[in-house]
Coordinates of C-alpha atoms in Angstrom, one line a residue:
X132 CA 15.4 23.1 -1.7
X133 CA 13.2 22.5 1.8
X134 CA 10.3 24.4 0.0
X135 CA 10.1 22.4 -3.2
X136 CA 9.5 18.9 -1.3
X137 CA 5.6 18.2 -0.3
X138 CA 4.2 15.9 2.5
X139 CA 1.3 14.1 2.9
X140 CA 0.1 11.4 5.6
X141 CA -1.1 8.5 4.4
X142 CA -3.7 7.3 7.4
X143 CA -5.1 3.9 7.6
X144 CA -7.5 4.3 10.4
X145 CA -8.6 0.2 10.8
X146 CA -11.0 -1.1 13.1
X147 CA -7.7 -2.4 15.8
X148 CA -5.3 -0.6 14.9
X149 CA -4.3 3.2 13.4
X150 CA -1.1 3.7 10.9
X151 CA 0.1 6.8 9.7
X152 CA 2.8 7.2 6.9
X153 CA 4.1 10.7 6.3
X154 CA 5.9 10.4 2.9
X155 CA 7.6 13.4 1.8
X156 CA 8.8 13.7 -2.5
X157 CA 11.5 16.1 -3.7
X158 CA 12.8 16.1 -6.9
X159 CA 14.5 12.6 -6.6
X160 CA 13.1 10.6 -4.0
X161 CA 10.1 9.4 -1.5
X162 CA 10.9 10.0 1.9
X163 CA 9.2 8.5 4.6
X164 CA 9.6 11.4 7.3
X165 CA 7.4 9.9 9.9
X166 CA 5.6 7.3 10.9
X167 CA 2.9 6.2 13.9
X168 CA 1.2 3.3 15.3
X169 CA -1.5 3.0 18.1
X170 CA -3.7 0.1 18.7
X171 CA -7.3 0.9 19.1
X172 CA -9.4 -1.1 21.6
X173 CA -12.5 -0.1 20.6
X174 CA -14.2 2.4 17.8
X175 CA -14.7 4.6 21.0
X176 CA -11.0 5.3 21.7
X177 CA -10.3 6.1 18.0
X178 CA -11.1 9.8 18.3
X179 CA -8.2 10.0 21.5
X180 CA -5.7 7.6 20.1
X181 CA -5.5 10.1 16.6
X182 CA -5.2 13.3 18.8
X183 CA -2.3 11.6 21.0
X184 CA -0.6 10.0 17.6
X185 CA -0.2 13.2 16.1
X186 CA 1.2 14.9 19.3
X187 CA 3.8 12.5 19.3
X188 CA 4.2 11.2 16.2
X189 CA 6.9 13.9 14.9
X190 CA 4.5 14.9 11.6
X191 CA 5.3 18.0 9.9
X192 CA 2.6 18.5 8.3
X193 CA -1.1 18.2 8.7
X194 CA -2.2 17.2 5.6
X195 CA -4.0 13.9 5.6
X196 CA -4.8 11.0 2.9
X197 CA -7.2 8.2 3.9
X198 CA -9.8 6.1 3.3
X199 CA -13.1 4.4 4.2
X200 CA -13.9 0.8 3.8
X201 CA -17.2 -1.8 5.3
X202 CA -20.6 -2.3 4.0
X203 CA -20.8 1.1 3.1
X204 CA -18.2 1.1 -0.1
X205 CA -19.9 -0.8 -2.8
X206 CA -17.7 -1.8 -6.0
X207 CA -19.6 -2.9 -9.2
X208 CA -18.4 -3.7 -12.5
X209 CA -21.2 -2.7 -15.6
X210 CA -21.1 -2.7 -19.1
X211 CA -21.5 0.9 -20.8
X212 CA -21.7 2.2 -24.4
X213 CA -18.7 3.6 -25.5
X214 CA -18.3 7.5 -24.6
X215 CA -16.2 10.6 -23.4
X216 CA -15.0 10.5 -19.2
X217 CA -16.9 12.7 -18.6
X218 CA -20.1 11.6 -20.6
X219 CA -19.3 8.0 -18.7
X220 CA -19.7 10.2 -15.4
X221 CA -22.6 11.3 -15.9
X222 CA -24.7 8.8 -17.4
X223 CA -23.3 6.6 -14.3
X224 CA -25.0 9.4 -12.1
X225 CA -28.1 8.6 -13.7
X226 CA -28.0 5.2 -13.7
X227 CA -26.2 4.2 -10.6
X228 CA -29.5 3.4 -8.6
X229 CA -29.6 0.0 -10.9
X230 CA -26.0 -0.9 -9.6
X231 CA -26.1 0.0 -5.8
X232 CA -28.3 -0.6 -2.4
X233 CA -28.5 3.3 -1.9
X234 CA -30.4 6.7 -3.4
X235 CA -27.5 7.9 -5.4
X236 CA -27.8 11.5 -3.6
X237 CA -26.4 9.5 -0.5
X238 CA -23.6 8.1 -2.0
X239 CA -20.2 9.9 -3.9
X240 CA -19.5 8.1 -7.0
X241 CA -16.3 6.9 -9.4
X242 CA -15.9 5.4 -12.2
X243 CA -13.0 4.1 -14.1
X244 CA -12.7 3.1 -17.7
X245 CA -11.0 -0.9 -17.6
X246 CA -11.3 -2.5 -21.1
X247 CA -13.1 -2.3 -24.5
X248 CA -15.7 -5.4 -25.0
X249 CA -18.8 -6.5 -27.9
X250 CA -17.8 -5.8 -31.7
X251 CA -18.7 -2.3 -33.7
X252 CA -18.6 -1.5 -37.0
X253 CA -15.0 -1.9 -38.8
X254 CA -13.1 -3.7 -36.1
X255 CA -14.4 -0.8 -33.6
X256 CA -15.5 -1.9 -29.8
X257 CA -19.1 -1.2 -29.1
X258 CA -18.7 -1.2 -25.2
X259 CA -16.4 -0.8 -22.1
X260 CA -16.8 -2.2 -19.0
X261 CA -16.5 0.2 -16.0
X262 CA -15.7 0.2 -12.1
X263 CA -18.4 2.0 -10.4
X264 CA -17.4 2.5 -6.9
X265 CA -20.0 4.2 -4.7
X266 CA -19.2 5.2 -0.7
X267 CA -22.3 6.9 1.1
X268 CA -21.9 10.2 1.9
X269 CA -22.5 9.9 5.3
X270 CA -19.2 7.7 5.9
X271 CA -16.6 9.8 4.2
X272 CA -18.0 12.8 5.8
X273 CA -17.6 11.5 9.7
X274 CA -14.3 10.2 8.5
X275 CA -13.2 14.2 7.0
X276 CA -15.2 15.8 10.5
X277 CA -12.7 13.7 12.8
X278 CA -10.0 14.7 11.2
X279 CA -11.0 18.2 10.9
X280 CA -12.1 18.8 14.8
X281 CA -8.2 17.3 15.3
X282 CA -6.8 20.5 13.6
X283 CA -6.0 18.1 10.7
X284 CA -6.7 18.9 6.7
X285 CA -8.3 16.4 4.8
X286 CA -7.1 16.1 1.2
X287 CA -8.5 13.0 -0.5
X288 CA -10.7 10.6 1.3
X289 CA -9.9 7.2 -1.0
X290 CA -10.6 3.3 -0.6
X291 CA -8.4 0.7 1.0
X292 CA -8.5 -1.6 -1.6
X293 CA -7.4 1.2 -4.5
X294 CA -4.6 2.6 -1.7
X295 CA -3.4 -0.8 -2.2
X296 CA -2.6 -0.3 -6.0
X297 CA -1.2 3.1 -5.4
X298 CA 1.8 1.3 -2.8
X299 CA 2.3 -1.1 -5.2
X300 CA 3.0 1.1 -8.1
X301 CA 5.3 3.2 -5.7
X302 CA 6.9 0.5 -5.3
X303 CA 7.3 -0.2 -8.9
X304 CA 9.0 3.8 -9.2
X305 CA 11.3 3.3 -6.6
X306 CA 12.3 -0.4 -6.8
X307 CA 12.4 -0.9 -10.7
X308 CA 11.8 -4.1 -11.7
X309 CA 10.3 -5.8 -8.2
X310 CA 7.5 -6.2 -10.3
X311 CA 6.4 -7.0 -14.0
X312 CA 4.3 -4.4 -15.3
X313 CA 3.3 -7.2 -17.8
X314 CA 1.6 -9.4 -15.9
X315 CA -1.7 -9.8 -13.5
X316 CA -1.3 -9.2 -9.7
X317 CA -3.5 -9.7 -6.7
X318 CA -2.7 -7.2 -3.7
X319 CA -4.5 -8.8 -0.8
X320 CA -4.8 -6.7 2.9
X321 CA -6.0 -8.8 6.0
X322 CA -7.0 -6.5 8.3
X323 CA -8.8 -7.2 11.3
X324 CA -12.2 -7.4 10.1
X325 CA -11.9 -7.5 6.6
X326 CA -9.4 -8.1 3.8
X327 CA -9.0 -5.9 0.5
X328 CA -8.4 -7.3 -2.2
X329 CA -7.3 -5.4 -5.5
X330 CA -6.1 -7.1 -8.8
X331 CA -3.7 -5.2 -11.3
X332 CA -3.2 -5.9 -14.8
X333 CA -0.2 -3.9 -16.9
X334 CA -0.3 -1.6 -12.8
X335 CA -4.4 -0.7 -13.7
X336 CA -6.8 -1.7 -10.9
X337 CA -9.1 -4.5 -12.7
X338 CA -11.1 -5.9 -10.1
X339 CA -11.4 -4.6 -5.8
X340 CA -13.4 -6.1 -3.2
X341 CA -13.8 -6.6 0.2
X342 CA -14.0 -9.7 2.1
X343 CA -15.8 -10.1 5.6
X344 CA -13.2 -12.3 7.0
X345 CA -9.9 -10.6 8.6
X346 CA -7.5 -11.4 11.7
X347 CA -10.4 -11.1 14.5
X348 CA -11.7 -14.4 13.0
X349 CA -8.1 -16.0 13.4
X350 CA -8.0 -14.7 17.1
X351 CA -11.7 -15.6 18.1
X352 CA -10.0 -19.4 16.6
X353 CA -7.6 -19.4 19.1
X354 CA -9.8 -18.3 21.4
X355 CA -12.1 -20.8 21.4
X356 CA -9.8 -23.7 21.0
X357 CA -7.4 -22.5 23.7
X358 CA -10.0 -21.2 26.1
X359 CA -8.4 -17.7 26.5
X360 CA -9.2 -14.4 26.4
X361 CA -8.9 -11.8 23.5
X362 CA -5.4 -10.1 24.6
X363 CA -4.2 -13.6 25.2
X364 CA -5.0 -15.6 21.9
X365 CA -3.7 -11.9 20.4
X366 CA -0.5 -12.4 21.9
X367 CA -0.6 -16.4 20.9
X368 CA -1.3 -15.9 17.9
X369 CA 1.8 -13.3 16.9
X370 CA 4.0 -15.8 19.0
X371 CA 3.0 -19.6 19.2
X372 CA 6.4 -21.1 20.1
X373 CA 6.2 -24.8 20.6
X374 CA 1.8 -24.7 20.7
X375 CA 2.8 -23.8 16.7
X376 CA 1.0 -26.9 15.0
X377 CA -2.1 -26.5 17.8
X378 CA -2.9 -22.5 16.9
X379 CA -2.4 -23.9 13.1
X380 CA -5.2 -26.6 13.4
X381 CA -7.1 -24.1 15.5
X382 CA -7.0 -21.1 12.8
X383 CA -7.5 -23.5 9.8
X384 CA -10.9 -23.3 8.9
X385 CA -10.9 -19.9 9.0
X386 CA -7.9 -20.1 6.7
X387 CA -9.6 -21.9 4.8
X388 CA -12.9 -19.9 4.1
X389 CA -10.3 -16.5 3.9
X390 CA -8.7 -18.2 1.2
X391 CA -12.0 -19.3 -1.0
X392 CA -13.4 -16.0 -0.5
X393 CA -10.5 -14.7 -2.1
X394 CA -10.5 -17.6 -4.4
X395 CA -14.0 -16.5 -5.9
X396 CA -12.6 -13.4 -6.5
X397 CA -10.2 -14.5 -8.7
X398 CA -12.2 -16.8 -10.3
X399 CA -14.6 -13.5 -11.2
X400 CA -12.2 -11.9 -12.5
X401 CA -10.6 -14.6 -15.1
X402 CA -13.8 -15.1 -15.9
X403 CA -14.9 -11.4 -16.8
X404 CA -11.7 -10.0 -18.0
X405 CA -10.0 -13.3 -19.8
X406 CA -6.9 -13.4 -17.8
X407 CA -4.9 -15.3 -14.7
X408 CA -3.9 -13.5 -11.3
X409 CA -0.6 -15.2 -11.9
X410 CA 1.4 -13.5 -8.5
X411 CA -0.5 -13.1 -5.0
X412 CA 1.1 -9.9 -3.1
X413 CA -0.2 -10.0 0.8
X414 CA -0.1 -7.5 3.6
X415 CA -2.0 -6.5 6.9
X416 CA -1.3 -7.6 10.5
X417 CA -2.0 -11.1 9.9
X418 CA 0.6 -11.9 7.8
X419 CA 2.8 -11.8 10.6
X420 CA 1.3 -15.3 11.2
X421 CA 4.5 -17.9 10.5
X422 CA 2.3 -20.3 8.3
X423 CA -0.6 -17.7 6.5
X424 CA 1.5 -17.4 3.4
X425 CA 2.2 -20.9 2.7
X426 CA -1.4 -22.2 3.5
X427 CA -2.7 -19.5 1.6
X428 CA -0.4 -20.6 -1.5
X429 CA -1.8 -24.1 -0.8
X430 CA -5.3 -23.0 -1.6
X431 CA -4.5 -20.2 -4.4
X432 CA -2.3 -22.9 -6.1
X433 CA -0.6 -19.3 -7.5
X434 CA 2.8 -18.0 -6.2
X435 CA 1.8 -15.8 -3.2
X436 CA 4.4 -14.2 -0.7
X437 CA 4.1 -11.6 1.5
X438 CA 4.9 -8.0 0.6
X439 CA 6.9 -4.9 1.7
X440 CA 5.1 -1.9 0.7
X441 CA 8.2 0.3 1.9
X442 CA 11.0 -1.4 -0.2
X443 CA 13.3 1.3 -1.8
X444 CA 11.9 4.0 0.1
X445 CA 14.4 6.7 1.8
X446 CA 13.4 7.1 5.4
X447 CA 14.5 10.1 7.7
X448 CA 16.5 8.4 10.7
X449 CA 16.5 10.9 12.9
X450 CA 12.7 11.1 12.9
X451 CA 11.6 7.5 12.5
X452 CA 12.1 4.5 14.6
X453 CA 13.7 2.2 11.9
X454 CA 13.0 -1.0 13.8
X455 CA 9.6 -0.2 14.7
X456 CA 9.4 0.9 11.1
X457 CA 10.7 -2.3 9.6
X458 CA 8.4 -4.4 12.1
X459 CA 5.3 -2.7 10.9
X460 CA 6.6 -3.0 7.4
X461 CA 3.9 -5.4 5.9
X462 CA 0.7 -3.4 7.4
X463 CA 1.6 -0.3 6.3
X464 CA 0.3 -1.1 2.4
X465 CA -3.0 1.2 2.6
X466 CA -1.0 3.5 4.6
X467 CA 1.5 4.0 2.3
X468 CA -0.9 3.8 -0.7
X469 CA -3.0 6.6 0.6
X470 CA 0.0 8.4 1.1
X471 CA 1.2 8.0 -2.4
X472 CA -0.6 10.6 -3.6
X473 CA 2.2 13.1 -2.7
X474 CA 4.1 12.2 -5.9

């Protein structure tokens, strides 16, 4: 039976903090069979804080998922005659230099079919839109040499905010019914730097972005209002005790433009693809924060709760820290995403 399961580690390598999933799938069931976390003081350390994760992390295999994210991932959405895949594939390759800031021999492309739009002949659609996604070259490959000069294997080099989509429909297989596949969801990551943001209609990606404003904003709050330093307003921040309603007031504006960044998003999509994000899923480190769900509710004016990307998934005891496990629970969403791919 051993040799019909397969492994994979989902790695979400963020800009404070490394996570690493290793999801095994046998016949029946996802596994989680290992799991890691390291903070990362600075981009600097990331290359030593990998090499001692997987020394100590328990991994049995060396095959790695993950993914790149930043100013170099660009995510457009263009109309396109109606063809074949892979006639859509190429005519993007041609094109793509009217949709994104770089020479389309720098950059790896995708492109994914969302809806028929315009009127053809007999009832027929005479368009489609399309997600073009576009990551330069130079970005993925750094990512796969890192991993590579570790003694790890790179198999599939994704994006955050589509790993996202993939945890979510795990989630779906293993926990039926946590979700309605007939509805419109927005998955929503705040990371450190950034938040991802990925909405799902019928468990299709319709609309990804990123967002320049993540948990390092919330801290540099605190840190201003409280006078302290980083590690300090870090520590404030996941434990405010009775100074509660004063790191609230601190970290509201920045609450505030998080939440109508994300808020234009949405309002893009309902706009281009006639429908309402009716659910709001969140993850990442911030959501630890005691009052980010409900004040982000009180801006989306949608139902919004924070999410637990490992729900229903078996995980081997005597290999994982369960508590740590649960703990880390809602920032392991890319993580697990990426690792999804095992199924």
């Amino acid at each position: 039976m051993l040799k019909q399961r397969k492994s994979i580690v989902g790695l979400d390598i963020g800009s404070s903090s490394i996570k690493a999933i290793e999801l095994t799938h046998d016949k029946f069931d996802y596994i989680i069979t290992a799991f890691a976390q390291v903070d990362v003081p600075n981009e600097g350390a990331r290359r030593d804080a990998l090499a001692d994760m997987f020394r100590a992390g328990g991994f049995r295999t060396k095959r790695i998922s993950t993914a790149v994210s930043g100013k170099s991932v660009i995510f457009r959405y263009i109309n396109m005659a109606q063809m074949s895949p892979d006639e859509m594939r190429n005519a993007v390759r041609f094109e793509a230099d009217k949709y994104i800031p770089f020479d389309v021999e720098e950059v790896q492309l995708d492109t994914q079919k969302l809806m028929d739009v315009g009127g053809g002949g007999e009832g027929t659609a005479s368009e489609m839109k399309v997600l073009l996604v576009a990551a330069k070259n130079s970005l993925v490959h750094d990512q796969a040499e890192m991993l590579i000069q570790l003694g790890l294997q790179p198999v599939s080099v994704g994006v955050d905010a589509f790993a996202l989509g993939n945890a979510y429909e795990l989630n779906d297989i293993v926990s039926p019914g946590l979700q309605g596949s007939d509805h419109t969801v927005a998955l929503v990551d705040i990371g450190a730097s950034k938040a991802s943001i990925n909405i799902l209609r019928n468990n299709v990606s319709f609309f990804a972005r990123e967002v320049p404003v993540g948990g390092q904003d919330i801290t540099n709050a605190i840190t201003r209002r409280f006078g302290l330093e980083a590690f300090e307003a870090e520590a404030l921040k996941r434990d405010a005790g009775e100074q509660i309603n004063d790191v609230q007031d601190a970290v509201a504006p920045v609450l505030d433009d998080l939440g109508n960044e994300i808020n234009l998003s949405f309002d893009f999509f309902e706009n281009q693809f006639e429908g309402e994000v009716q659910e709001v899923y969140l993850s990442g480190g911030s959501v630890l924060l005691p009052f980010l769900e409900e004040g982000l509710e009180r801006i989306f004016e949608k139902r919004t709760r924070v999410w637990n990307p490992i729900e229903g998934l078996k995980v081997r005891s005597d290999n994982v820290d369960i508590d740590s496990l649960n703990s880390a629970a809602p920032q392991l969403a890319v993580a697990v995403g990426l690792a999804a791919i095992v199924g």
